PDB file of C-alpha atoms in Angstrom:
ATOM      1  CA  ASP A   1     120.879  28.688 234.327  1.00 57.00           C
ATOM      2  CA  ALA A   2     119.434  30.541 231.388  1.00 62.00           C
ATOM      3  CA  LYS A   3     120.538  34.172 231.378  1.00 87.00           C
ATOM      4  CA  THR A   4     119.136  37.339 229.875  1.00 92.00           C
ATOM      5  CA  THR A   5     120.883  40.380 228.359  1.00 94.00           C
ATOM      6  CA  GLN A   6     119.407  43.874 228.418  1.00 95.00           C
ATOM      7  CA  PRO A   7     120.735  47.314 227.500  1.00 96.00           C
ATOM      8  CA  ASN A   8     121.968  49.245 230.521  1.00 94.00           C
ATOM      9  CA  SER A   9     119.775  52.253 229.836  1.00 96.00           C
ATOM     10  CA  MET A  10     117.194  53.712 227.484  1.00 97.00           C
ATOM     11  CA  GLU A  11     115.475  57.049 227.168  1.00 97.00           C
ATOM     12  CA  SER A  12     112.048  58.043 225.980  1.00 96.00           C
ATOM     13  CA  ASN A  13     109.798  61.056 225.769  1.00 96.00           C
ATOM     14  CA  GLU A  14     106.512  61.229 227.602  1.00 97.00           C
ATOM     15  CA  GLU A  15     103.514  59.856 225.695  1.00 96.00           C
ATOM     16  CA  GLU A  16     105.710  58.057 223.169  1.00 96.00           C
ATOM     17  CA  PRO A  17     105.918  54.258 222.908  1.00 96.00           C
ATOM     18  CA  VAL A  18     108.892  52.507 224.466  1.00 97.00           C
ATOM     19  CA  HIS A  19     110.319  49.182 223.322  1.00 98.00           C
ATOM     20  CA  LEU A  20     112.579  47.512 225.870  1.00 98.00           C
ATOM     21  CA  PRO A  21     114.546  44.578 224.405  1.00 97.00           C
ATOM     22  CA  CYS A  22     115.776  41.429 226.105  1.00 97.00           C
ATOM     23  CA  ASN A  23     117.952  38.682 224.655  1.00 96.00           C
ATOM     24  CA  HIS A  24     117.723  35.161 226.045  1.00 94.00           C
ATOM     25  CA  SER A  25     119.454  32.971 223.489  1.00 93.00           C
ATOM     26  CA  THR A  26     119.834  30.003 225.885  1.00 89.00           C
ATOM     27  CA  ILE A  27     116.145  29.834 226.769  1.00 90.00           C
ATOM     28  CA  SER A  28     114.705  26.348 227.055  1.00 87.00           C
ATOM     29  CA  GLY A  29     111.380  25.325 225.624  1.00 86.00           C
ATOM     30  CA  THR A  30     109.658  25.391 229.003  1.00 88.00           C
ATOM     31  CA  ASP A  31     111.009  28.714 230.315  1.00 91.00           C
ATOM     32  CA  TYR A  32     108.549  31.527 230.843  1.00 94.00           C
ATOM     33  CA  ILE A  33     109.705  35.087 230.141  1.00 95.00           C
ATOM     34  CA  HIS A  34     108.864  37.453 233.002  1.00 96.00           C
ATOM     35  CA  TRP A  35     109.233  41.207 233.230  1.00 97.00           C
ATOM     36  CA  TYR A  36     109.426  43.192 236.440  1.00 97.00           C
ATOM     37  CA  ARG A  37     110.056  46.845 237.108  1.00 97.00           C
ATOM     38  CA  GLN A  38     111.463  48.628 240.120  1.00 95.00           C
ATOM     39  CA  LEU A  39     110.462  52.185 240.833  1.00 93.00           C
ATOM     40  CA  PRO A  40     112.829  54.325 242.919  1.00 88.00           C
ATOM     41  CA  SER A  41     112.886  53.301 246.592  1.00 87.00           C
ATOM     42  CA  GLN A  42     110.476  50.407 246.042  1.00 92.00           C
ATOM     43  CA  GLY A  43     110.598  46.666 245.649  1.00 94.00           C
ATOM     44  CA  PRO A  44     110.290  45.125 242.180  1.00 95.00           C
ATOM     45  CA  GLU A  45     106.778  44.694 240.850  1.00 96.00           C
ATOM     46  CA  TYR A  46     105.501  42.210 238.315  1.00 96.00           C
ATOM     47  CA  VAL A  47     104.658  43.605 234.885  1.00 97.00           C
ATOM     48  CA  ILE A  48     103.899  40.746 232.518  1.00 97.00           C
ATOM     49  CA  HIS A  49     104.933  37.249 231.478  1.00 97.00           C
ATOM     50  CA  GLY A  50     104.591  34.953 228.481  1.00 96.00           C
ATOM     51  CA  LEU A  51     105.677  31.644 227.001  1.00 94.00           C
ATOM     52  CA  THR A  52     105.303  31.737 223.223  1.00 94.00           C
ATOM     53  CA  SER A  53     102.499  34.052 222.202  1.00 92.00           C
ATOM     54  CA  ASN A  54     102.421  37.812 222.544  1.00 93.00           C
ATOM     55  CA  VAL A  55     100.659  39.014 225.680  1.00 95.00           C
ATOM     56  CA  ASN A  56      98.832  42.184 226.641  1.00 95.00           C
ATOM     57  CA  ASN A  57      97.717  43.493 229.988  1.00 93.00           C
ATOM     58  CA  ARG A  58      96.785  46.856 231.423  1.00 91.00           C
ATOM     59  CA  MET A  59     100.404  47.757 232.098  1.00 90.00           C
ATOM     60  CA  ALA A  60     102.204  46.680 228.949  1.00 95.00           C
ATOM     61  CA  SER A  61     102.534  44.295 226.033  1.00 97.00           C
ATOM     62  CA  LEU A  62     105.072  41.533 225.587  1.00 98.00           C
ATOM     63  CA  ALA A  63     106.240  40.594 222.126  1.00 98.00           C
ATOM     64  CA  ILE A  64     108.093  37.272 221.907  1.00 97.00           C
ATOM     65  CA  ALA A  65     110.221  36.374 218.906  1.00 96.00           C
ATOM     66  CA  GLU A  66     109.234  33.287 216.990  1.00 95.00           C
ATOM     67  CA  ASP A  67     112.416  31.462 218.020  1.00 95.00           C
ATOM     68  CA  ARG A  68     111.925  32.743 221.600  1.00 95.00           C
ATOM     69  CA  LYS A  69     115.529  33.937 221.800  1.00 95.00           C
ATOM     70  CA  SER A  70     114.455  37.502 222.393  1.00 96.00           C
ATOM     71  CA  SER A  71     111.489  39.469 223.631  1.00 97.00           C
ATOM     72  CA  THR A  72     110.396  43.085 223.834  1.00 97.00           C
ATOM     73  CA  LEU A  73     108.408  44.822 226.533  1.00 98.00           C
ATOM     74  CA  ILE A  74     106.256  47.538 225.015  1.00 98.00           C
ATOM     75  CA  LEU A  75     104.944  50.499 226.984  1.00 97.00           C
ATOM     76  CA  HIS A  76     102.449  52.036 224.607  1.00 94.00           C
ATOM     77  CA  ARG A  77     102.517  55.576 225.970  1.00 95.00           C
ATOM     78  CA  ALA A  78     105.295  56.276 228.434  1.00 96.00           C
ATOM     79  CA  THR A  79     104.519  58.466 231.417  1.00 96.00           C
ATOM     80  CA  LEU A  80     106.882  59.963 233.973  1.00 96.00           C
ATOM     81  CA  ARG A  81     105.695  57.266 236.392  1.00 94.00           C
ATOM     82  CA  ASP A  82     107.140  54.597 234.084  1.00 96.00           C
ATOM     83  CA  ALA A  83     110.687  55.751 234.860  1.00 97.00           C
ATOM     84  CA  ALA A  84     112.158  52.676 236.548  1.00 96.00           C
ATOM     85  CA  VAL A  85     114.577  49.794 236.204  1.00 96.00           C
ATOM     86  CA  TYR A  86     113.064  47.031 234.061  1.00 97.00           C
ATOM     87  CA  TYR A  87     114.169  43.431 234.535  1.00 96.00           C
ATOM     88  CA  CYS A  88     113.661  40.537 232.155  1.00 96.00           C
ATOM     89  CA  ILE A  89     114.074  37.080 233.702  1.00 94.00           C
ATOM     90  CA  LEU A  90     113.383  33.472 232.790  1.00 93.00           C
ATOM     91  CA  ARG A  91     111.440  31.137 235.026  1.00 92.00           C
ATOM     92  CA  GLY A  92     111.450  27.418 234.296  1.00 87.00           C
ATOM     93  CA  SER A  93     108.381  25.234 234.277  1.00 80.00           C
ATOM     94  CA  ALA A  94     109.877  21.861 233.476  1.00 63.00           C
ATOM     95  CA  GLY A  95     108.792  20.466 236.794  1.00 67.00           C
ATOM     96  CA  GLY A  96     110.760  19.758 239.918  1.00 64.00           C
ATOM     97  CA  THR A  97     112.662  22.786 241.107  1.00 66.00           C
ATOM     98  CA  SER A  98     113.220  24.455 237.724  1.00 77.00           C
ATOM     99  CA  TYR A  99     111.174  27.514 238.693  1.00 85.00           C
ATOM    100  CA  GLY A 100     113.124  28.128 241.895  1.00 88.00           C
ATOM    101  CA  LYS A 101     116.522  29.532 240.994  1.00 86.00           C
ATOM    102  CA  LEU A 102     116.180  32.921 239.345  1.00 88.00           C
ATOM    103  CA  THR A 103     118.747  35.302 237.860  1.00 85.00           C
ATOM    104  CA  PHE A 104     117.721  38.946 237.543  1.00 86.00           C
ATOM    105  CA  GLY A 105     120.744  40.712 236.110  1.00 80.00           C
ATOM    106  CA  GLN A 106     121.157  44.486 236.148  1.00 84.00           C
ATOM    107  CA  GLY A 107     118.107  45.435 234.117  1.00 93.00           C
ATOM    108  CA  THR A 108     117.489  48.495 231.922  1.00 96.00           C
ATOM    109  CA  ILE A 109     117.200  51.935 233.465  1.00 96.00           C
ATOM    110  CA  LEU A 110     114.392  53.743 231.651  1.00 97.00           C
ATOM    111  CA  THR A 111     114.439  57.539 231.734  1.00 97.00           C
ATOM    112  CA  VAL A 112     111.300  59.338 230.580  1.00 97.00           C
ATOM    113  CA  HIS A 113     111.623  62.982 229.560  1.00 97.00           C
ATOM    114  CA  PRO A 114     108.700  65.403 229.919  1.00 95.00           C
TER     115      PRO A 114
ATOM    116  CA  GLU B   1      95.412  43.103 251.505  1.00 87.00           C
ATOM    117  CA  ALA B   2      97.787  40.631 249.849  1.00 85.00           C
ATOM    118  CA  GLN B   3     101.316  41.484 250.849  1.00 95.00           C
ATOM    119  CA  VAL B   4     104.829  40.437 251.702  1.00 97.00           C
ATOM    120  CA  THR B   5     105.997  42.028 254.940  1.00 97.00           C
ATOM    121  CA  GLN B   6     109.632  42.444 255.893  1.00 97.00           C
ATOM    122  CA  ASN B   7     111.000  43.546 259.236  1.00 97.00           C
ATOM    123  CA  PRO B   8     112.911  45.554 260.097  1.00 97.00           C
ATOM    124  CA  ARG B   9     112.878  48.049 257.246  1.00 97.00           C
ATOM    125  CA  TYR B  10     116.163  49.583 258.364  1.00 97.00           C
ATOM    126  CA  LEU B  11     118.913  48.281 260.631  1.00 96.00           C
ATOM    127  CA  ILE B  12     122.360  49.510 261.549  1.00 96.00           C
ATOM    128  CA  THR B  13     124.409  46.988 263.481  1.00 95.00           C
ATOM    129  CA  VAL B  14     127.982  45.907 264.110  1.00 96.00           C
ATOM    130  CA  THR B  15     130.147  43.127 262.764  1.00 96.00           C
ATOM    131  CA  GLY B  16     129.540  39.752 264.368  1.00 96.00           C
ATOM    132  CA  LYS B  17     126.217  40.482 266.058  1.00 96.00           C
ATOM    133  CA  LYS B  18     123.700  37.889 264.888  1.00 97.00           C
ATOM    134  CA  LEU B  19     120.587  39.277 263.258  1.00 97.00           C
ATOM    135  CA  THR B  20     117.406  37.996 261.666  1.00 98.00           C
ATOM    136  CA  VAL B  21     115.320  39.663 259.005  1.00 98.00           C
ATOM    137  CA  THR B  22     111.778  38.355 258.994  1.00 98.00           C
ATOM    138  CA  CYS B  23     109.580  37.860 255.955  1.00 98.00           C
ATOM    139  CA  SER B  24     105.924  36.952 256.068  1.00 98.00           C
ATOM    140  CA  GLN B  25     103.337  36.546 253.307  1.00 98.00           C
ATOM    141  CA  ASN B  26      99.564  36.223 253.574  1.00 97.00           C
ATOM    142  CA  MET B  27      98.844  34.764 250.130  1.00 97.00           C
ATOM    143  CA  ASN B  28      99.372  31.054 250.924  1.00 97.00           C
ATOM    144  CA  HIS B  29     102.303  30.953 248.501  1.00 97.00           C
ATOM    145  CA  GLU B  30     104.428  27.820 248.376  1.00 95.00           C
ATOM    146  CA  TYR B  31     107.513  29.582 247.020  1.00 96.00           C
ATOM    147  CA  MET B  32     109.567  32.217 248.837  1.00 97.00           C
ATOM    148  CA  SER B  33     112.920  33.767 248.054  1.00 97.00           C
ATOM    149  CA  TRP B  34     115.494  36.243 249.340  1.00 98.00           C
ATOM    150  CA  TYR B  35     117.485  38.691 247.184  1.00 97.00           C
ATOM    151  CA  ARG B  36     120.096  41.299 247.836  1.00 97.00           C
ATOM    152  CA  GLN B  37     120.552  44.399 245.737  1.00 95.00           C
ATOM    153  CA  ASP B  38     123.821  46.275 245.443  1.00 94.00           C
ATOM    154  CA  PRO B  39     124.686  49.232 243.193  1.00 89.00           C
ATOM    155  CA  GLY B  40     125.768  48.046 239.754  1.00 84.00           C
ATOM    156  CA  LEU B  41     124.999  44.399 240.509  1.00 85.00           C
ATOM    157  CA  GLY B  42     121.231  44.279 240.241  1.00 86.00           C
ATOM    158  CA  LEU B  43     119.200  41.734 242.206  1.00 92.00           C
ATOM    159  CA  ARG B  44     120.967  38.562 243.227  1.00 94.00           C
ATOM    160  CA  GLN B  45     119.208  35.571 244.726  1.00 95.00           C
ATOM    161  CA  ILE B  46     120.454  34.377 248.130  1.00 97.00           C
ATOM    162  CA  TYR B  47     118.191  31.442 249.019  1.00 97.00           C
ATOM    163  CA  TYR B  48     114.808  30.164 247.981  1.00 96.00           C
ATOM    164  CA  SER B  49     112.239  27.761 249.336  1.00 96.00           C
ATOM    165  CA  MET B  50     109.875  25.655 247.276  1.00 93.00           C
ATOM    166  CA  ASN B  51     107.727  24.767 250.283  1.00 94.00           C
ATOM    167  CA  VAL B  52     107.831  24.135 254.034  1.00 95.00           C
ATOM    168  CA  GLU B  53     111.121  22.502 255.083  1.00 95.00           C
ATOM    169  CA  VAL B  54     112.489  22.754 251.505  1.00 93.00           C
ATOM    170  CA  THR B  55     115.228  25.347 250.918  1.00 96.00           C
ATOM    171  CA  ASP B  56     118.004  25.712 248.378  1.00 94.00           C
ATOM    172  CA  LYS B  57     120.878  28.025 247.536  1.00 95.00           C
ATOM    173  CA  GLY B  58     120.677  30.863 245.092  1.00 94.00           C
ATOM    174  CA  ASP B  59     123.653  32.619 243.545  1.00 93.00           C
ATOM    175  CA  VAL B  60     125.071  34.268 246.680  1.00 96.00           C
ATOM    176  CA  PRO B  61     124.286  32.109 249.759  1.00 97.00           C
ATOM    177  CA  GLU B  62     127.593  32.520 251.611  1.00 97.00           C
ATOM    178  CA  GLY B  63     127.192  34.051 255.060  1.00 97.00           C
ATOM    179  CA  TYR B  64     123.413  33.554 255.197  1.00 98.00           C
ATOM    180  CA  LYS B  65     121.040  30.954 256.604  1.00 98.00           C
ATOM    181  CA  VAL B  66     117.317  30.502 256.110  1.00 98.00           C
ATOM    182  CA  SER B  67     114.584  28.323 257.521  1.00 96.00           C
ATOM    183  CA  ARG B  68     111.051  27.514 256.417  1.00 97.00           C
ATOM    184  CA  LYS B  69     109.165  26.001 259.324  1.00 97.00           C
ATOM    185  CA  GLU B  70     105.829  27.538 258.391  1.00 97.00           C
ATOM    186  CA  LYS B  71     104.383  28.290 254.984  1.00 97.00           C
ATOM    187  CA  ARG B  72     103.928  32.016 255.595  1.00 98.00           C
ATOM    188  CA  ASN B  73     107.378  32.796 257.089  1.00 98.00           C
ATOM    189  CA  PHE B  74     110.864  32.718 255.605  1.00 98.00           C
ATOM    190  CA  PRO B  75     113.416  34.425 257.866  1.00 98.00           C
ATOM    191  CA  LEU B  76     116.908  35.363 256.688  1.00 98.00           C
ATOM    192  CA  ILE B  77     119.593  34.839 259.314  1.00 98.00           C
ATOM    193  CA  LEU B  78     123.015  36.443 259.394  1.00 97.00           C
ATOM    194  CA  GLU B  79     124.904  34.492 262.068  1.00 95.00           C
ATOM    195  CA  SER B  80     128.012  36.675 262.024  1.00 97.00           C
ATOM    196  CA  PRO B  81     127.361  39.722 259.841  1.00 97.00           C
ATOM    197  CA  SER B  82     130.247  41.413 258.078  1.00 97.00           C
ATOM    198  CA  PRO B  83     130.480  44.800 256.324  1.00 97.00           C
ATOM    199  CA  ASN B  84     130.245  43.156 252.871  1.00 96.00           C
ATOM    200  CA  GLN B  85     126.693  42.136 253.762  1.00 98.00           C
ATOM    201  CA  THR B  86     125.655  45.782 253.895  1.00 98.00           C
ATOM    202  CA  SER B  87     122.951  45.844 251.269  1.00 97.00           C
ATOM    203  CA  LEU B  88     119.277  46.247 250.407  1.00 97.00           C
ATOM    204  CA  TYR B  89     117.405  42.966 250.889  1.00 98.00           C
ATOM    205  CA  PHE B  90     114.135  41.888 249.320  1.00 98.00           C
ATOM    206  CA  CYS B  91     111.877  38.962 250.104  1.00 98.00           C
ATOM    207  CA  ALA B  92     109.488  37.610 247.483  1.00 97.00           C
ATOM    208  CA  SER B  93     106.831  34.925 247.245  1.00 98.00           C
ATOM    209  CA  SER B  94     104.725  33.219 244.609  1.00 96.00           C
ATOM    210  CA  PHE B  95     102.643  30.160 243.912  1.00 95.00           C
ATOM    211  CA  LYS B  96     104.667  27.279 242.528  1.00 91.00           C
ATOM    212  CA  GLY B  97     105.287  27.138 238.806  1.00 90.00           C
ATOM    213  CA  GLY B  98     107.171  28.935 236.073  1.00 90.00           C
ATOM    214  CA  ASN B  99     104.172  31.012 235.076  1.00 93.00           C
ATOM    215  CA  GLN B 100     103.620  32.515 238.506  1.00 93.00           C
ATOM    216  CA  PRO B 101     104.548  36.135 239.213  1.00 95.00           C
ATOM    217  CA  GLN B 102     106.509  36.958 242.340  1.00 96.00           C
ATOM    218  CA  HIS B 103     105.291  39.464 244.894  1.00 97.00           C
ATOM    219  CA  PHE B 104     108.028  41.479 246.564  1.00 97.00           C
ATOM    220  CA  GLY B 105     108.296  43.106 249.956  1.00 97.00           C
ATOM    221  CA  ASP B 106     109.326  46.734 250.414  1.00 95.00           C
ATOM    222  CA  GLY B 107     112.901  45.877 251.304  1.00 97.00           C
ATOM    223  CA  THR B 108     115.206  45.942 254.308  1.00 98.00           C
ATOM    224  CA  ARG B 109     118.244  48.187 254.297  1.00 97.00           C
ATOM    225  CA  LEU B 110     121.040  46.681 256.394  1.00 98.00           C
ATOM    226  CA  SER B 111     124.185  48.562 257.350  1.00 97.00           C
ATOM    227  CA  ILE B 112     126.887  46.528 259.093  1.00 97.00           C
ATOM    228  CA  LEU B 113     129.679  48.577 260.607  1.00 96.00           C
TER     229      LEU B 113
END
């Protein structure tokens, strides 16, 4: 299974941009990169996903390296409500059952200072 | 409202007493999955199901059973719970495919004494 590596923790100040990195050097050509976040006392929630091109949505942006071995989740202006654990995972799309088995890892704990 | 519903939300029980945690989704998702979350270990997948009557093991399946008799339900069964299964459990569902986001339930906190 393709695995991801993230820093254990990061800190940011409110209203500043945050760049959360993820390494996935064993990614296959058909793996999608997904990001989730988990707020305190809640279940994980979907943030964004991408395959090759950079992606933007109302929550964040996803920048994917050209070789796809790393990606960065960008929160453009961090707020106190963005303090959470952020998970980067890979989800296969090669057909069959490749999208079924998922490995989350420990994620990155983001602390946002007022 | 689209949601994944887990029950119970909290349970304290004793070793060896069979229990079932239910999970139901109202989004017509083919895929469902169970995770456990322990301090310092992140989320680990227990079992997943690609569709009705199709289930497979995740990374930590020992001590758990699942069934998928209906599309909307995916119960997690602990036949003989032990203290090392004390954990926070999450159910998730999605449409099939690598580009599909998962929707998670609010979690079930199990304490096995």
